[in-house]
Amino acid sequence: MNTERTLVLCKPDTVQRQLIGRVISRLEEKGLKIVGMKMLRVDEDLARQQYQEHVEKSFFSDLVSFITASPVVAIAAEGNNAVEVVRRLLGATNPQDAAAGTIRGDFGLNLTKNMVHGSDSLGSAKRELALFFSQEELQDYPLELDAWL
Ligand code: IDP
Ligand code: MG
């Protein structure tokens, strides 16, 4: 087992299109454990920190306008190789290229408004989780289905 935690964001388009539950279902169905979740408004400062690698890119201002335009839902997801597993669940960055069966492949067509974010490495995951969650906001608990039936 290589248990990891990663950050998933339901971006503003997911919130506006009322698809938050569909994204959460994909994570849960895969067997990932949700260990933190909150709705918040990303401000420009947080957007710059979250997307620091893209500040020089031509699309950066569009990206910041988009990500700050409406609340997002931040999710901390835990599981075996969670970072890579989540990236595969999300699909390619451009929803037009994303495979059917992935979230981006199934729900969108717009390169900027591509529904979801997932950390791209374990290092990014640690950095990004710390941007969105305090230690106290992340839960440690076992999944014990049988005990709850
Ligand atoms: P990722 O979300 O799959 O990791 P990144 O290359 O890190 O993709 O880009 C971050 C976000 O910036 C994307 O999810 C998308 O919302 C937006 N984006 C990426 N490339 C472009 C582009 O060429 N034009 C407009 N928006 C883009
Ligand atoms: Mg990225």
mmCIF file with all atom_site columns, C-alpha atoms and ligand atoms in Angstrom:
data_model
loop_
_atom_site.group_PDB
_atom_site.id
_atom_site.type_symbol
_atom_site.label_atom_id
_atom_site.label_alt_id
_atom_site.label_comp_id
_atom_site.label_asym_id
_atom_site.label_entity_id
_atom_site.label_seq_id
_atom_site.pdbx_PDB_ins_code
_atom_site.Cartn_x
_atom_site.Cartn_y
_atom_site.Cartn_z
_atom_site.occupancy
_atom_site.B_iso_or_equiv
_atom_site.pdbx_formal_charge
_atom_site.auth_seq_id
_atom_site.auth_comp_id
_atom_site.auth_asym_id
_atom_site.auth_atom_id
_atom_site.pdbx_PDB_model_num
ATOM   1   C  CA  . MET A 1 1   ? 0.000   0.000  0.000   1.00 0.00 ? 1   MET A CA  1
ATOM   2   C  CA  . ASN A 1 2   ? 1.162   3.499  -0.804  1.00 0.00 ? 2   ASN A CA  1
ATOM   3   C  CA  . THR A 1 3   ? -1.417  5.640  0.917   1.00 0.00 ? 3   THR A CA  1
ATOM   4   C  CA  . GLU A 1 4   ? -1.409  9.216  -0.348  1.00 0.00 ? 4   GLU A CA  1
ATOM   5   C  CA  . ARG A 1 5   ? -3.577  12.290 0.032   1.00 0.00 ? 5   ARG A CA  1
ATOM   6   C  CA  . THR A 1 6   ? -4.313  14.624 -2.843  1.00 0.00 ? 6   THR A CA  1
ATOM   7   C  CA  . LEU A 1 7   ? -6.312  17.777 -3.495  1.00 0.00 ? 7   LEU A CA  1
ATOM   8   C  CA  . VAL A 1 8   ? -9.347  17.719 -5.756  1.00 0.00 ? 8   VAL A CA  1
ATOM   9   C  CA  . LEU A 1 9   ? -11.145 20.941 -6.598  1.00 0.00 ? 9   LEU A CA  1
ATOM   10  C  CA  . CYS A 1 10  ? -14.622 21.076 -8.033  1.00 0.00 ? 10  CYS A CA  1
ATOM   11  C  CA  . LYS A 1 11  ? -14.054 24.230 -10.044 1.00 0.00 ? 11  LYS A CA  1
ATOM   12  C  CA  . PRO A 1 12  ? -16.689 26.983 -10.410 1.00 0.00 ? 12  PRO A CA  1
ATOM   13  C  CA  . ASP A 1 13  ? -18.223 25.390 -13.525 1.00 0.00 ? 13  ASP A CA  1
ATOM   14  C  CA  . THR A 1 14  ? -18.913 22.196 -11.569 1.00 0.00 ? 14  THR A CA  1
ATOM   15  C  CA  . VAL A 1 15  ? -20.628 24.206 -8.821  1.00 0.00 ? 15  VAL A CA  1
ATOM   16  C  CA  . GLN A 1 16  ? -22.633 26.297 -11.300 1.00 0.00 ? 16  GLN A CA  1
ATOM   17  C  CA  . ARG A 1 17  ? -23.671 23.269 -13.330 1.00 0.00 ? 17  ARG A CA  1
ATOM   18  C  CA  . GLN A 1 18  ? -24.721 21.469 -10.134 1.00 0.00 ? 18  GLN A CA  1
ATOM   19  C  CA  . LEU A 1 19  ? -22.387 18.564 -10.774 1.00 0.00 ? 19  LEU A CA  1
ATOM   20  C  CA  . ILE A 1 20  ? -20.556 18.548 -7.403  1.00 0.00 ? 20  ILE A CA  1
ATOM   21  C  CA  . GLY A 1 21  ? -22.254 15.316 -6.387  1.00 0.00 ? 21  GLY A CA  1
ATOM   22  C  CA  . ARG A 1 22  ? -21.283 13.595 -9.619  1.00 0.00 ? 22  ARG A CA  1
ATOM   23  C  CA  . VAL A 1 23  ? -17.618 14.403 -8.997  1.00 0.00 ? 23  VAL A CA  1
ATOM   24  C  CA  . ILE A 1 24  ? -17.779 13.233 -5.393  1.00 0.00 ? 24  ILE A CA  1
ATOM   25  C  CA  . SER A 1 25  ? -19.484 10.014 -6.528  1.00 0.00 ? 25  SER A CA  1
ATOM   26  C  CA  . ARG A 1 26  ? -16.656 9.244  -8.946  1.00 0.00 ? 26  ARG A CA  1
ATOM   27  C  CA  . LEU A 1 27  ? -14.137 9.572  -6.128  1.00 0.00 ? 27  LEU A CA  1
ATOM   28  C  CA  . GLU A 1 28  ? -16.169 7.454  -3.728  1.00 0.00 ? 28  GLU A CA  1
ATOM   29  C  CA  . GLU A 1 29  ? -17.005 4.815  -6.313  1.00 0.00 ? 29  GLU A CA  1
ATOM   30  C  CA  . LYS A 1 30  ? -13.306 4.428  -7.042  1.00 0.00 ? 30  LYS A CA  1
ATOM   31  C  CA  . GLY A 1 31  ? -12.726 3.683  -3.369  1.00 0.00 ? 31  GLY A CA  1
ATOM   32  C  CA  . LEU A 1 32  ? -10.989 6.895  -2.441  1.00 0.00 ? 32  LEU A CA  1
ATOM   33  C  CA  . LYS A 1 33  ? -11.701 8.114  1.069   1.00 0.00 ? 33  LYS A CA  1
ATOM   34  C  CA  . ILE A 1 34  ? -12.772 11.714 1.548   1.00 0.00 ? 34  ILE A CA  1
ATOM   35  C  CA  . VAL A 1 35  ? -10.799 13.074 4.494   1.00 0.00 ? 35  VAL A CA  1
ATOM   36  C  CA  . GLY A 1 36  ? -11.612 16.773 4.077   1.00 0.00 ? 36  GLY A CA  1
ATOM   37  C  CA  . MET A 1 37  ? -14.169 18.853 2.225   1.00 0.00 ? 37  MET A CA  1
ATOM   38  C  CA  . LYS A 1 38  ? -15.266 22.490 2.141   1.00 0.00 ? 38  LYS A CA  1
ATOM   39  C  CA  . MET A 1 39  ? -16.879 25.088 -0.102  1.00 0.00 ? 39  MET A CA  1
ATOM   40  C  CA  . LEU A 1 40  ? -14.984 28.351 -0.382  1.00 0.00 ? 40  LEU A CA  1
ATOM   41  C  CA  . ARG A 1 41  ? -14.415 31.290 -2.648  1.00 0.00 ? 41  ARG A CA  1
ATOM   42  C  CA  . VAL A 1 42  ? -10.898 31.362 -4.096  1.00 0.00 ? 42  VAL A CA  1
ATOM   43  C  CA  . ASP A 1 43  ? -9.514  34.908 -4.023  1.00 0.00 ? 43  ASP A CA  1
ATOM   44  C  CA  . GLU A 1 44  ? -6.833  36.227 -6.342  1.00 0.00 ? 44  GLU A CA  1
ATOM   45  C  CA  . ASP A 1 45  ? -4.074  35.619 -3.814  1.00 0.00 ? 45  ASP A CA  1
ATOM   46  C  CA  . LEU A 1 46  ? -5.025  31.965 -3.331  1.00 0.00 ? 46  LEU A CA  1
ATOM   47  C  CA  . ALA A 1 47  ? -5.412  31.543 -7.110  1.00 0.00 ? 47  ALA A CA  1
ATOM   48  C  CA  . ARG A 1 48  ? -1.869  32.820 -7.622  1.00 0.00 ? 48  ARG A CA  1
ATOM   49  C  CA  . GLN A 1 49  ? -0.513  30.405 -5.033  1.00 0.00 ? 49  GLN A CA  1
ATOM   50  C  CA  . GLN A 1 50  ? -2.503  27.477 -6.364  1.00 0.00 ? 50  GLN A CA  1
ATOM   51  C  CA  . TYR A 1 51  ? -1.443  28.119 -9.945  1.00 0.00 ? 51  TYR A CA  1
ATOM   52  C  CA  . GLN A 1 52  ? 2.049   29.556 -9.290  1.00 0.00 ? 52  GLN A CA  1
ATOM   53  C  CA  . GLU A 1 53  ? 3.562   27.450 -12.094 1.00 0.00 ? 53  GLU A CA  1
ATOM   54  C  CA  . HIS A 1 54  ? 1.288   29.194 -14.624 1.00 0.00 ? 54  HIS A CA  1
ATOM   55  C  CA  . VAL A 1 55  ? 1.696   32.881 -13.684 1.00 0.00 ? 55  VAL A CA  1
ATOM   56  C  CA  . GLU A 1 56  ? 3.654   33.620 -16.866 1.00 0.00 ? 56  GLU A CA  1
ATOM   57  C  CA  . LYS A 1 57  ? 1.289   31.743 -19.188 1.00 0.00 ? 57  LYS A CA  1
ATOM   58  C  CA  . SER A 1 58  ? -0.935  33.535 -21.683 1.00 0.00 ? 58  SER A CA  1
ATOM   59  C  CA  . PHE A 1 59  ? -4.040  31.908 -20.208 1.00 0.00 ? 59  PHE A CA  1
ATOM   60  C  CA  . PHE A 1 60  ? -3.231  32.857 -16.610 1.00 0.00 ? 60  PHE A CA  1
ATOM   61  C  CA  . SER A 1 61  ? -5.555  35.872 -16.325 1.00 0.00 ? 61  SER A CA  1
ATOM   62  C  CA  . ASP A 1 62  ? -8.440  33.871 -17.815 1.00 0.00 ? 62  ASP A CA  1
ATOM   63  C  CA  . LEU A 1 63  ? -7.683  31.076 -15.381 1.00 0.00 ? 63  LEU A CA  1
ATOM   64  C  CA  . VAL A 1 64  ? -7.715  33.427 -12.373 1.00 0.00 ? 64  VAL A CA  1
ATOM   65  C  CA  . SER A 1 65  ? -10.940 35.118 -13.529 1.00 0.00 ? 65  SER A CA  1
ATOM   66  C  CA  . PHE A 1 66  ? -12.559 31.726 -13.896 1.00 0.00 ? 66  PHE A CA  1
ATOM   67  C  CA  . ILE A 1 67  ? -11.393 30.166 -10.641 1.00 0.00 ? 67  ILE A CA  1
ATOM   68  C  CA  . THR A 1 68  ? -12.398 33.242 -8.592  1.00 0.00 ? 68  THR A CA  1
ATOM   69  C  CA  . ALA A 1 69  ? -15.783 33.744 -10.278 1.00 0.00 ? 69  ALA A CA  1
ATOM   70  C  CA  . SER A 1 70  ? -17.870 31.470 -8.073  1.00 0.00 ? 70  SER A CA  1
ATOM   71  C  CA  . PRO A 1 71  ? -17.289 29.177 -5.082  1.00 0.00 ? 71  PRO A CA  1
ATOM   72  C  CA  . VAL A 1 72  ? -15.351 25.949 -5.449  1.00 0.00 ? 72  VAL A CA  1
ATOM   73  C  CA  . VAL A 1 73  ? -15.502 22.747 -3.428  1.00 0.00 ? 73  VAL A CA  1
ATOM   74  C  CA  . ALA A 1 74  ? -12.136 21.558 -2.132  1.00 0.00 ? 74  ALA A CA  1
ATOM   75  C  CA  . ILE A 1 75  ? -11.792 17.872 -1.358  1.00 0.00 ? 75  ILE A CA  1
ATOM   76  C  CA  . ALA A 1 76  ? -8.929  16.000 0.268   1.00 0.00 ? 76  ALA A CA  1
ATOM   77  C  CA  . ALA A 1 77  ? -8.990  12.447 -1.080  1.00 0.00 ? 77  ALA A CA  1
ATOM   78  C  CA  . GLU A 1 78  ? -6.971  9.563  0.368   1.00 0.00 ? 78  GLU A CA  1
ATOM   79  C  CA  . GLY A 1 79  ? -6.110  6.167  -1.053  1.00 0.00 ? 79  GLY A CA  1
ATOM   80  C  CA  . ASN A 1 80  ? -3.509  3.885  -2.552  1.00 0.00 ? 80  ASN A CA  1
ATOM   81  C  CA  . ASN A 1 81  ? -1.495  5.959  -5.052  1.00 0.00 ? 81  ASN A CA  1
ATOM   82  C  CA  . ALA A 1 82  ? -4.222  8.605  -4.778  1.00 0.00 ? 82  ALA A CA  1
ATOM   83  C  CA  . VAL A 1 83  ? -2.305  11.315 -6.656  1.00 0.00 ? 83  VAL A CA  1
ATOM   84  C  CA  . GLU A 1 84  ? -1.958  9.358  -9.880  1.00 0.00 ? 84  GLU A CA  1
ATOM   85  C  CA  . VAL A 1 85  ? -5.295  7.584  -9.516  1.00 0.00 ? 85  VAL A CA  1
ATOM   86  C  CA  . VAL A 1 86  ? -7.139  10.906 -9.231  1.00 0.00 ? 86  VAL A CA  1
ATOM   87  C  CA  . ARG A 1 87  ? -5.329  12.362 -12.246 1.00 0.00 ? 87  ARG A CA  1
ATOM   88  C  CA  . ARG A 1 88  ? -6.523  9.369  -14.276 1.00 0.00 ? 88  ARG A CA  1
ATOM   89  C  CA  . LEU A 1 89  ? -10.082 9.772  -13.023 1.00 0.00 ? 89  LEU A CA  1
ATOM   90  C  CA  . LEU A 1 90  ? -10.043 13.432 -14.106 1.00 0.00 ? 90  LEU A CA  1
ATOM   91  C  CA  . GLY A 1 91  ? -8.710  12.777 -17.616 1.00 0.00 ? 91  GLY A CA  1
ATOM   92  C  CA  . ALA A 1 92  ? -6.644  14.952 -19.942 1.00 0.00 ? 92  ALA A CA  1
ATOM   93  C  CA  . THR A 1 93  ? -6.486  18.697 -19.268 1.00 0.00 ? 93  THR A CA  1
ATOM   94  C  CA  . ASN A 1 94  ? -8.427  19.500 -22.446 1.00 0.00 ? 94  ASN A CA  1
ATOM   95  C  CA  . PRO A 1 95  ? -11.868 17.905 -22.092 1.00 0.00 ? 95  PRO A CA  1
ATOM   96  C  CA  . GLN A 1 96  ? -12.008 17.504 -25.860 1.00 0.00 ? 96  GLN A CA  1
ATOM   97  C  CA  . ASP A 1 97  ? -9.058  15.100 -25.614 1.00 0.00 ? 97  ASP A CA  1
ATOM   98  C  CA  . ALA A 1 98  ? -10.078 13.448 -22.357 1.00 0.00 ? 98  ALA A CA  1
ATOM   99  C  CA  . ALA A 1 99  ? -11.129 9.820  -22.638 1.00 0.00 ? 99  ALA A CA  1
ATOM   100 C  CA  . ALA A 1 100 ? -14.757 8.842  -22.191 1.00 0.00 ? 100 ALA A CA  1
ATOM   101 C  CA  . GLY A 1 101 ? -15.221 7.528  -18.674 1.00 0.00 ? 101 GLY A CA  1
ATOM   102 C  CA  . THR A 1 102 ? -13.108 10.288 -17.169 1.00 0.00 ? 102 THR A CA  1
ATOM   103 C  CA  . ILE A 1 103 ? -14.746 13.266 -15.485 1.00 0.00 ? 103 ILE A CA  1
ATOM   104 C  CA  . ARG A 1 104 ? -13.438 15.765 -18.022 1.00 0.00 ? 104 ARG A CA  1
ATOM   105 C  CA  . GLY A 1 105 ? -14.164 13.360 -20.859 1.00 0.00 ? 105 GLY A CA  1
ATOM   106 C  CA  . ASP A 1 106 ? -17.760 12.875 -19.795 1.00 0.00 ? 106 ASP A CA  1
ATOM   107 C  CA  . PHE A 1 107 ? -18.800 16.334 -18.626 1.00 0.00 ? 107 PHE A CA  1
ATOM   108 C  CA  . GLY A 1 108 ? -17.195 19.120 -20.600 1.00 0.00 ? 108 GLY A CA  1
ATOM   109 C  CA  . LEU A 1 109 ? -15.810 20.666 -23.760 1.00 0.00 ? 109 LEU A CA  1
ATOM   110 C  CA  . ASN A 1 110 ? -14.061 23.820 -22.549 1.00 0.00 ? 110 ASN A CA  1
ATOM   111 C  CA  . LEU A 1 111 ? -10.284 23.879 -21.920 1.00 0.00 ? 111 LEU A CA  1
ATOM   112 C  CA  . THR A 1 112 ? -10.384 26.468 -19.130 1.00 0.00 ? 112 THR A CA  1
ATOM   113 C  CA  . LYS A 1 113 ? -13.723 25.372 -17.660 1.00 0.00 ? 113 LYS A CA  1
ATOM   114 C  CA  . ASN A 1 114 ? -12.608 21.784 -17.258 1.00 0.00 ? 114 ASN A CA  1
ATOM   115 C  CA  . MET A 1 115 ? -14.569 20.933 -14.109 1.00 0.00 ? 115 MET A CA  1
ATOM   116 C  CA  . VAL A 1 116 ? -11.904 19.651 -11.759 1.00 0.00 ? 116 VAL A CA  1
ATOM   117 C  CA  . HIS A 1 117 ? -8.392  20.069 -10.464 1.00 0.00 ? 117 HIS A CA  1
ATOM   118 C  CA  . GLY A 1 118 ? -6.174  17.292 -9.169  1.00 0.00 ? 118 GLY A CA  1
ATOM   119 C  CA  . SER A 1 119 ? -2.655  17.681 -7.777  1.00 0.00 ? 119 SER A CA  1
ATOM   120 C  CA  . ASP A 1 120 ? -0.059  16.514 -10.303 1.00 0.00 ? 120 ASP A CA  1
ATOM   121 C  CA  . SER A 1 121 ? 2.526   15.039 -7.894  1.00 0.00 ? 121 SER A CA  1
ATOM   122 C  CA  . LEU A 1 122 ? 2.882   14.118 -4.248  1.00 0.00 ? 122 LEU A CA  1
ATOM   123 C  CA  . GLY A 1 123 ? 4.839   17.325 -3.663  1.00 0.00 ? 123 GLY A CA  1
ATOM   124 C  CA  . SER A 1 124 ? 2.100   19.419 -5.274  1.00 0.00 ? 124 SER A CA  1
ATOM   125 C  CA  . ALA A 1 125 ? -0.510  17.545 -3.281  1.00 0.00 ? 125 ALA A CA  1
ATOM   126 C  CA  . LYS A 1 126 ? 1.153   18.384 0.031   1.00 0.00 ? 126 LYS A CA  1
ATOM   127 C  CA  . ARG A 1 127 ? 1.608   22.025 -0.956  1.00 0.00 ? 127 ARG A CA  1
ATOM   128 C  CA  . GLU A 1 128 ? -1.930  22.428 -2.292  1.00 0.00 ? 128 GLU A CA  1
ATOM   129 C  CA  . LEU A 1 129 ? -3.638  20.606 0.576   1.00 0.00 ? 129 LEU A CA  1
ATOM   130 C  CA  . ALA A 1 130 ? -1.920  23.021 2.947   1.00 0.00 ? 130 ALA A CA  1
ATOM   131 C  CA  . LEU A 1 131 ? -3.283  25.965 0.929   1.00 0.00 ? 131 LEU A CA  1
ATOM   132 C  CA  . PHE A 1 132 ? -6.868  24.771 1.331   1.00 0.00 ? 132 PHE A CA  1
ATOM   133 C  CA  . PHE A 1 133 ? -6.959  22.888 4.638   1.00 0.00 ? 133 PHE A CA  1
ATOM   134 C  CA  . SER A 1 134 ? -5.590  23.306 8.120   1.00 0.00 ? 134 SER A CA  1
ATOM   135 C  CA  . GLN A 1 135 ? -4.355  20.119 9.815   1.00 0.00 ? 135 GLN A CA  1
ATOM   136 C  CA  . GLU A 1 136 ? -7.500  20.102 12.016  1.00 0.00 ? 136 GLU A CA  1
ATOM   137 C  CA  . GLU A 1 137 ? -9.745  20.143 8.955   1.00 0.00 ? 137 GLU A CA  1
ATOM   138 C  CA  . LEU A 1 138 ? -8.322  16.836 7.719   1.00 0.00 ? 138 LEU A CA  1
ATOM   139 C  CA  . GLN A 1 139 ? -9.794  13.714 9.313   1.00 0.00 ? 139 GLN A CA  1
ATOM   140 C  CA  . ASP A 1 140 ? -8.147  10.418 10.224  1.00 0.00 ? 140 ASP A CA  1
ATOM   141 C  CA  . TYR A 1 141 ? -10.683 7.613  10.340  1.00 0.00 ? 141 TYR A CA  1
ATOM   142 C  CA  . PRO A 1 142 ? -11.039 4.044  9.095   1.00 0.00 ? 142 PRO A CA  1
ATOM   143 C  CA  . LEU A 1 143 ? -13.569 3.045  6.448   1.00 0.00 ? 143 LEU A CA  1
ATOM   144 C  CA  . GLU A 1 144 ? -15.441 0.172  8.100   1.00 0.00 ? 144 GLU A CA  1
ATOM   145 C  CA  . LEU A 1 145 ? -18.504 -0.564 6.000   1.00 0.00 ? 145 LEU A CA  1
ATOM   146 C  CA  . ASP A 1 146 ? -19.531 -3.784 7.773   1.00 0.00 ? 146 ASP A CA  1
ATOM   147 C  CA  . ALA A 1 147 ? -19.676 -2.078 11.148  1.00 0.00 ? 147 ALA A CA  1
ATOM   148 C  CA  . TRP A 1 148 ? -22.190 0.469  9.816   1.00 0.00 ? 148 TRP A CA  1
ATOM   149 C  CA  . LEU A 1 149 ? -24.700 -1.895 8.235   1.00 0.00 ? 149 LEU A CA  1
HETATM 150 P  P1  . IDP B 2 .   ? -4.165  20.336 -15.181 1.00 0.00 ? 1   IDP B P1  1
HETATM 151 O  O1  . IDP B 2 .   ? -5.351  21.005 -14.508 1.00 0.00 ? 1   IDP B O1  1
HETATM 152 O  O2  . IDP B 2 .   ? -4.614  19.151 -15.986 1.00 0.00 ? 1   IDP B O2  1
HETATM 153 O  O3  . IDP B 2 .   ? -3.055  20.016 -14.236 1.00 0.00 ? 1   IDP B O3  1
HETATM 154 P  P2  . IDP B 2 .   ? -2.534  22.550 -16.128 1.00 0.00 ? 1   IDP B P2  1
HETATM 155 O  O4  . IDP B 2 .   ? -1.672  22.498 -17.368 1.00 0.00 ? 1   IDP B O4  1
HETATM 156 O  O5  . IDP B 2 .   ? -1.842  22.508 -14.821 1.00 0.00 ? 1   IDP B O5  1
HETATM 157 O  O6  . IDP B 2 .   ? -3.606  21.370 -16.267 1.00 0.00 ? 1   IDP B O6  1
HETATM 158 O  O7  . IDP B 2 .   ? -3.413  23.880 -16.245 1.00 0.00 ? 1   IDP B O7  1
HETATM 159 C  C1  . IDP B 2 .   ? -4.133  24.356 -15.144 1.00 0.00 ? 1   IDP B C1  1
HETATM 160 C  C2  . IDP B 2 .   ? -5.503  24.779 -15.597 1.00 0.00 ? 1   IDP B C2  1
HETATM 161 O  O8  . IDP B 2 .   ? -5.380  25.916 -16.471 1.00 0.00 ? 1   IDP B O8  1
HETATM 162 C  C3  . IDP B 2 .   ? -6.250  23.745 -16.445 1.00 0.00 ? 1   IDP B C3  1
HETATM 163 O  O9  . IDP B 2 .   ? -6.896  22.769 -15.661 1.00 0.00 ? 1   IDP B O9  1
HETATM 164 C  C4  . IDP B 2 .   ? -7.210  24.612 -17.225 1.00 0.00 ? 1   IDP B C4  1
HETATM 165 O  O10 . IDP B 2 .   ? -8.309  25.013 -16.382 1.00 0.00 ? 1   IDP B O10 1
HETATM 166 C  C5  . IDP B 2 .   ? -6.364  25.843 -17.500 1.00 0.00 ? 1   IDP B C5  1
HETATM 167 N  N1  . IDP B 2 .   ? -5.627  25.758 -18.782 1.00 0.00 ? 1   IDP B N1  1
HETATM 168 C  C6  . IDP B 2 .   ? -4.577  24.962 -19.056 1.00 0.00 ? 1   IDP B C6  1
HETATM 169 N  N2  . IDP B 2 .   ? -4.104  25.168 -20.298 1.00 0.00 ? 1   IDP B N2  1
HETATM 170 C  C7  . IDP B 2 .   ? -4.864  26.136 -20.822 1.00 0.00 ? 1   IDP B C7  1
HETATM 171 C  C8  . IDP B 2 .   ? -4.865  26.791 -22.109 1.00 0.00 ? 1   IDP B C8  1
HETATM 172 O  O11 . IDP B 2 .   ? -4.041  26.532 -22.994 1.00 0.00 ? 1   IDP B O11 1
HETATM 173 N  N3  . IDP B 2 .   ? -5.820  27.751 -22.283 1.00 0.00 ? 1   IDP B N3  1
HETATM 174 C  C9  . IDP B 2 .   ? -6.722  28.067 -21.315 1.00 0.00 ? 1   IDP B C9  1
HETATM 175 N  N4  . IDP B 2 .   ? -6.756  27.468 -20.094 1.00 0.00 ? 1   IDP B N4  1
HETATM 176 C  C10 . IDP B 2 .   ? -5.843  26.511 -19.850 1.00 0.00 ? 1   IDP B C10 1
HETATM 177 MG MG  . MG  B 3 .   ? -1.786  21.269 -13.206 1.00 0.00 ? 2   MG  B MG  1
#
